XYZ file of N, CA and C in Angstrom:
504
model
N 242.073 14.410 43.153
C 241.732 15.812 43.114
C 240.433 16.007 43.889
N 240.458 16.903 44.862
C 239.282 17.251 45.645
C 238.690 18.535 45.085
N 237.368 18.641 45.117
C 236.690 19.798 44.555
C 235.777 20.403 45.609
N 235.862 21.717 45.773
C 234.927 22.454 46.623
C 234.435 23.656 45.829
N 233.139 23.857 45.858
C 232.540 24.966 45.128
C 232.216 26.124 46.048
N 232.247 27.306 45.478
C 231.812 28.523 46.152
C 230.677 29.084 45.295
N 229.477 29.151 45.865
C 228.310 29.602 45.112
C 227.597 30.709 45.876
N 226.748 31.398 45.177
C 225.957 32.468 45.769
C 225.499 33.400 44.675
N 224.770 34.412 45.072
C 224.259 35.374 44.114
C 225.339 36.385 43.747
N 225.128 37.069 42.640
C 226.058 38.078 42.133
C 226.321 39.151 43.199
N 227.584 39.523 43.321
C 228.028 40.588 44.225
C 227.792 40.289 45.707
N 227.789 39.007 46.070
C 227.611 38.642 47.475
C 228.898 38.139 48.120
N 230.021 38.113 47.377
C 231.291 37.777 48.008
C 231.933 36.479 47.572
N 231.477 35.878 46.489
C 232.039 34.599 46.049
C 233.527 34.707 45.724
N 233.902 35.696 44.940
C 235.301 35.833 44.537
C 236.188 36.135 45.733
N 235.709 36.950 46.640
C 236.489 37.265 47.850
C 236.762 35.999 48.645
N 235.732 35.181 48.868
C 235.930 33.945 49.621
C 236.778 32.946 48.842
N 236.505 32.780 47.548
C 237.286 31.825 46.749
C 238.764 32.197 46.786
N 239.081 33.467 46.627
C 240.482 33.913 46.655
C 241.120 33.674 48.017
N 240.389 33.973 49.079
C 240.916 33.756 50.429
C 241.136 32.267 50.693
N 240.231 31.432 50.217
C 240.362 29.988 50.412
C 241.538 29.433 49.612
N 241.715 29.898 48.396
C 242.874 29.485 47.590
C 244.164 29.889 48.294
N 244.210 31.113 48.797
C 245.400 31.603 49.515
C 245.666 30.744 50.761
N 244.616 30.433 51.513
C 244.760 29.653 52.748
C 245.226 28.232 52.459
N 244.615 27.563 51.504
C 245.014 26.194 51.176
C 246.436 26.160 50.620
N 246.770 27.131 49.777
C 248.133 27.203 49.220
C 249.168 27.435 50.312
N 248.828 28.256 51.294
C 249.769 28.540 52.384
C 250.034 27.304 53.240
N 249.170 26.304 53.144
C 249.352 25.055 53.882
C 250.142 24.031 53.062
N 250.687 24.464 51.934
C 251.514 23.588 51.113
C 250.738 22.741 50.123
N 249.455 23.010 49.948
C 248.639 22.249 49.013
C 248.675 22.918 47.640
N 248.584 22.114 46.585
C 248.476 22.688 45.247
C 246.990 22.892 44.960
N 246.674 24.090 44.496
C 245.280 24.473 44.296
C 245.111 25.017 42.883
N 244.115 24.506 42.181
C 243.706 25.046 40.894
C 242.325 25.654 41.072
N 241.902 26.458 40.118
C 240.569 27.038 40.232
C 239.884 27.068 38.881
N 238.573 27.062 38.950
C 237.725 27.235 37.776
C 236.699 28.285 38.146
N 236.559 29.289 37.307
C 235.586 30.365 37.518
C 234.584 30.336 36.383
N 233.310 30.207 36.712
C 232.270 30.235 35.693
C 231.794 31.674 35.516
N 231.623 32.076 34.279
C 231.113 33.413 33.972
C 229.856 33.263 33.130
N 228.859 34.078 33.427
C 227.604 34.023 32.677
C 227.620 34.980 31.493
N 228.719 35.642 31.285
C 228.823 36.598 30.190
C 229.965 36.163 29.278
N 230.073 36.796 28.141
C 231.150 36.472 27.216
C 232.513 36.728 27.846
N 233.408 35.799 27.705
C 234.740 35.916 28.282
C 235.741 35.995 27.142
N 236.622 36.977 27.203
C 237.669 37.071 26.201
C 238.925 37.611 26.869
N 239.949 36.784 26.935
C 241.206 37.199 27.545
C 242.179 37.715 26.502
N 241.749 37.701 25.266
C 242.606 38.094 24.161
C 242.062 39.382 23.545
N 242.943 40.234 23.090
C 242.537 41.532 22.560
C 242.727 41.595 21.047
N 241.797 42.247 20.358
C 241.962 42.434 18.917
C 243.310 43.100 18.614
N 243.925 42.624 17.552
C 245.201 43.185 17.140
C 246.408 42.372 17.587
N 246.241 41.515 18.604
C 247.373 40.699 19.048
C 247.544 39.517 18.104
N 248.735 38.945 18.106
C 249.001 37.791 17.240
C 248.077 36.628 17.566
N 247.896 36.341 18.873
C 247.048 35.214 19.248
C 245.600 35.468 18.831
N 245.153 36.702 18.893
C 243.812 37.035 18.426
C 243.692 36.731 16.936
N 244.705 37.090 16.170
C 244.695 36.816 14.732
C 244.621 35.310 14.468
N 245.315 34.515 15.275
C 245.269 33.057 15.113
C 243.846 32.537 15.342
N 243.224 32.994 16.419
C 241.849 32.571 16.713
C 240.902 33.041 15.624
N 241.061 34.295 15.233
C 240.199 34.878 14.216
C 240.333 34.139 12.879
N 241.505 33.596 12.638
C 241.742 32.852 11.398
C 241.094 31.475 11.426
N 240.658 31.016 12.605
C 239.946 29.743 12.669
C 240.542 28.697 13.579
N 241.643 29.000 14.272
C 242.228 28.004 15.181
C 241.227 27.655 16.273
N 241.091 26.392 16.573
C 240.194 25.941 17.644
C 240.813 26.238 19.004
N 242.141 25.984 19.150
C 242.845 26.318 20.388
C 244.108 27.090 20.046
N 244.393 28.060 20.900
C 245.617 28.838 20.778
C 246.271 28.846 22.152
N 247.538 28.495 22.197
C 248.295 28.603 23.445
C 249.171 29.837 23.330
N 249.027 30.718 24.300
C 249.855 31.901 24.404
C 250.839 31.627 25.541
N 252.121 31.523 25.225
C 253.118 31.116 26.221
C 254.183 32.198 26.388
N 254.594 32.371 27.625
C 255.667 33.304 27.950
C 256.469 32.771 29.112
N 257.402 33.546 29.576
C 258.298 33.121 30.650
C 257.645 32.992 32.018
N 256.469 33.585 32.212
C 255.792 33.553 33.513
C 254.574 32.634 33.558
N 253.912 32.450 32.412
C 252.678 31.663 32.390
C 252.310 31.330 30.956
N 251.319 30.460 30.822
C 250.732 30.241 29.504
C 249.224 30.173 29.668
N 248.531 30.481 28.607
C 247.071 30.433 28.596
C 246.635 29.671 27.354
N 245.635 28.837 27.532
C 245.038 28.133 26.401
C 243.669 28.748 26.161
N 243.471 29.245 24.972
C 242.169 29.780 24.591
C 241.535 28.774 23.654
N 240.346 28.354 23.992
C 239.633 27.342 23.216
C 238.349 27.974 22.693
N 238.217 28.028 21.402
C 237.016 28.564 20.768
C 235.969 27.465 20.671
N 234.785 27.727 21.157
C 233.715 26.733 21.083
C 233.139 26.633 19.673
N 233.190 27.690 18.930
C 232.720 27.710 17.541
C 231.365 27.020 17.380
N 230.440 27.384 18.255
C 229.084 26.860 18.165
C 228.816 25.631 19.011
N 229.851 25.016 19.535
C 229.661 23.832 20.394
C 229.072 24.272 21.740
N 228.516 23.313 22.471
C 227.973 23.599 23.795
C 229.073 24.023 24.753
N 228.692 24.830 25.730
C 229.613 25.199 26.795
C 230.066 23.928 27.500
N 231.352 23.799 27.813
C 231.814 22.577 28.476
C 231.221 22.443 29.879
N 231.020 21.198 30.283
C 230.524 20.928 31.626
C 231.673 21.100 32.626
N 231.331 21.180 33.880
C 232.364 21.266 34.909
C 233.252 20.026 34.868
N 232.666 18.855 34.678
C 233.474 17.633 34.617
C 234.475 17.683 33.468
N 234.058 18.209 32.327
C 234.981 18.333 31.192
C 236.111 19.304 31.503
N 235.791 20.388 32.176
C 236.824 21.367 32.538
C 237.776 20.794 33.592
N 237.237 20.089 34.568
C 238.087 19.460 35.588
C 239.076 18.487 34.955
N 238.626 17.767 33.931
C 239.491 16.788 33.265
C 240.660 17.462 32.540
N 240.539 18.734 32.218
C 241.600 19.457 31.510
C 242.654 20.030 32.448
N 242.357 20.093 33.731
C 243.296 20.679 34.691
C 244.485 19.754 34.946
N 245.596 20.367 35.311
C 246.755 19.599 35.729
C 246.535 19.024 37.120
N 247.422 18.130 37.540
C 247.296 17.512 38.865
C 247.342 18.563 39.979
N 246.547 18.330 41.006
C 246.523 19.241 42.158
C 245.874 18.532 43.330
N 245.982 19.164 44.494
C 245.313 18.633 45.682
C 243.842 19.053 45.723
N 243.598 20.326 45.399
C 242.251 20.888 45.488
C 241.937 21.735 44.274
N 240.666 21.743 43.899
C 240.151 22.686 42.909
C 239.055 23.487 43.600
N 239.202 24.800 43.571
C 238.171 25.695 44.079
C 237.387 26.176 42.858
N 236.101 25.873 42.851
C 235.229 26.209 41.728
C 234.314 27.349 42.158
N 234.380 28.445 41.433
C 233.464 29.554 41.699
C 232.357 29.523 40.655
N 231.139 29.371 41.119
C 230.004 29.264 40.206
C 229.621 27.818 39.986
N 229.047 27.520 38.855
C 228.537 26.178 38.539
C 227.559 25.721 39.617
N 226.595 26.592 39.940
C 225.601 26.302 40.978
C 224.859 25.000 40.758
N 224.576 24.648 39.497
C 223.710 23.492 39.243
C 224.464 22.167 39.197
N 225.772 22.182 39.287
C 226.543 20.934 39.280
C 226.442 20.272 40.657
N 226.733 18.990 40.705
C 226.515 18.211 41.935
C 227.718 18.149 42.880
N 228.749 18.933 42.650
C 229.902 18.920 43.559
C 229.536 19.588 44.895
N 230.272 19.279 45.972
C 229.981 19.923 47.255
C 230.308 21.415 47.194
N 229.452 22.215 47.845
C 229.571 23.661 47.742
C 229.432 24.340 49.098
N 230.040 25.507 49.175
C 229.828 26.418 50.295
C 229.112 27.631 49.723
N 228.001 27.975 50.322
C 227.251 29.139 49.857
C 227.756 30.392 50.559
N 227.909 31.454 49.788
C 228.224 32.772 50.322
C 226.934 33.579 50.289
N 226.558 34.119 51.433
C 225.351 34.961 51.472
C 225.589 36.112 52.431
N 225.467 37.313 51.921
C 225.601 38.519 52.745
C 224.215 39.046 53.083
N 224.159 39.732 54.196
C 222.909 40.352 54.624
C 222.359 41.266 53.511
N 223.257 41.935 52.773
C 222.849 42.887 51.740
C 222.401 42.224 50.437
N 222.558 40.912 50.300
C 222.128 40.237 49.074
C 220.617 40.380 48.928
N 220.191 40.707 47.733
C 218.765 40.931 47.499
C 217.978 39.633 47.408
N 218.619 38.553 47.023
C 217.942 37.262 46.887
C 218.172 36.417 48.137
N 217.264 35.517 48.387
C 217.370 34.643 49.543
C 218.459 33.600 49.371
N 218.789 32.887 50.437
C 219.826 31.855 50.382
C 219.453 30.720 49.423
N 220.475 30.080 48.877
C 220.306 28.953 47.970
C 220.152 27.625 48.714
N 220.793 27.513 49.897
C 220.921 26.207 50.551
C 219.608 25.492 50.885
N 218.505 26.180 51.129
C 217.297 25.401 51.428
C 216.850 24.503 50.272
N 217.237 24.865 49.049
C 216.812 24.093 47.877
C 217.957 23.343 47.204
N 219.127 23.302 47.820
C 220.292 22.667 47.193
C 220.997 21.755 48.189
N 220.773 20.444 48.092
C 221.385 19.512 49.040
C 222.904 19.374 48.883
N 223.483 19.919 47.807
C 224.938 19.832 47.635
C 225.672 20.936 48.387
N 224.936 21.891 48.946
C 225.558 22.928 49.774
C 225.779 22.339 51.156
N 227.060 22.311 51.569
C 227.423 21.653 52.828
C 227.719 22.648 53.946
N 227.830 23.933 53.605
C 228.100 24.959 54.606
C 227.716 26.314 54.030
N 227.562 27.278 54.929
C 227.230 28.637 54.529
C 228.224 29.583 55.182
N 228.740 30.529 54.384
C 229.617 31.581 54.893
C 228.870 32.894 54.737
N 228.699 33.596 55.841
C 227.896 34.818 55.822
C 228.566 35.928 56.616
N 228.019 37.126 56.473
C 228.450 38.233 57.323
C 227.509 38.366 58.524
N 226.662 37.363 58.718
C 225.760 37.331 59.863
C 225.666 35.913 60.440
N 226.801 35.220 60.460
C 226.845 33.810 60.880
C 226.285 33.595 62.279
N 226.547 34.509 63.192
C 226.091 34.307 64.566
C 224.570 34.255 64.655
N 223.869 34.873 63.727
C 222.409 34.869 63.742
C 221.823 33.544 63.276
N 222.658 32.671 62.689
C 222.169 31.395 62.189
C 222.000 30.374 63.306
N 222.532 30.629 64.470
C 222.451 29.656 65.565
C 220.989 29.292 65.816
N 220.724 28.019 65.803
C 219.382 27.536 66.080
C 218.382 27.818 64.972
N 218.858 28.050 63.763
C 217.960 28.401 62.668
C 217.299 27.173 62.045
N 217.487 26.003 62.624
C 216.788 24.825 62.143
C 217.488 24.077 61.027
N 218.709 24.389 60.740
C 219.443 23.697 59.688
C 220.682 23.070 60.290
N 221.076 21.919 59.745
C 222.275 21.258 60.253
C 223.520 21.651 59.469
N 223.430 22.653 58.614
C 224.594 23.112 57.859
C 225.603 23.781 58.779
N 226.877 23.536 58.487
C 227.916 24.271 59.185
C 227.876 25.709 58.693
N 228.143 26.642 59.604
C 228.074 28.056 59.285
C 229.362 28.736 59.713
N 229.827 29.641 58.854
C 231.093 30.316 59.093
C 230.943 31.799 58.836
N 231.771 32.564 59.532
C 231.905 33.962 59.197
C 232.565 34.041 57.826
N 232.102 34.935 57.001
C 232.595 35.069 55.636
C 234.097 35.324 55.575
N 234.661 35.908 56.617
C 236.089 36.229 56.646
C 236.941 35.150 57.299
N 236.351 34.016 57.644
C 237.073 32.952 58.344
C 237.605 31.896 57.374
N 238.494 32.312 56.462
C 239.057 31.365 55.489
C 239.807 30.241 56.189
N 240.468 30.538 57.299
C 241.201 29.509 58.044
C 240.231 28.429 58.538
N 239.136 28.833 59.156
C 238.145 27.879 59.655
C 237.464 27.101 58.548
N 237.186 27.774 57.433
C 236.555 27.096 56.300
C 237.520 26.073 55.703
N 238.805 26.434 55.615
C 239.811 25.479 55.116
C 239.898 24.277 56.050
N 239.935 24.520 57.364
C 239.940 23.404 58.319
C 238.735 22.499 58.096
N 237.571 23.102 57.889
C 236.338 22.348 57.676
C 236.433 21.467 56.437
N 236.845 22.049 55.300
C 236.846 21.240 54.082
C 237.922 20.167 54.133
N 239.038 20.436 54.802
C 240.103 19.430 54.875
C 239.730 18.281 55.800
N 238.846 18.524 56.758
C 238.486 17.465 57.703
C 237.070 16.923 57.508
N 236.340 17.508 56.576
C 234.928 17.140 56.417
C 234.769 15.765 55.794
N 233.883 15.006 56.339
C 233.521 13.722 55.748
C 232.473 13.894 54.657
N 232.061 15.140 54.397
C 231.026 15.409 53.391
C 231.611 15.572 51.999
N 232.930 15.598 51.874
C 233.542 15.848 50.566
C 234.024 14.567 49.928
């Protein structure tokens, strides 16, 4: 299983790039899983549903299964948030995992940075960032960094890069 991260500041395009990269890799016949980190409370279950009642009653895990998909809801019940490595171990077999978020983990990452982002780029302080995708990529030429740089909309080029990169 190969892992590539998509990191950046809030509202700078991480989900857009992660989705485009998943679509591009999948279109090449690769199996792709994803992990999305959220800094806020996440709840995919609604009060009043049967699965909600199961969780509310104290179940640690509830699997909600149907003809199209299934979801596993795991209640932490006071335990620490799982690490990225723990979450990766729970995934089914695949060729690639696209991870959105988990900035502080040591997996290889592509930073998304838009001109409109209020905060500066992450890559100067993060050696695990191997490339940058921006809406101003052409301005990075000669900027003193050896990072590969891509236009934010170049999912095809970014996929080519990660599939051929010796950095992963």
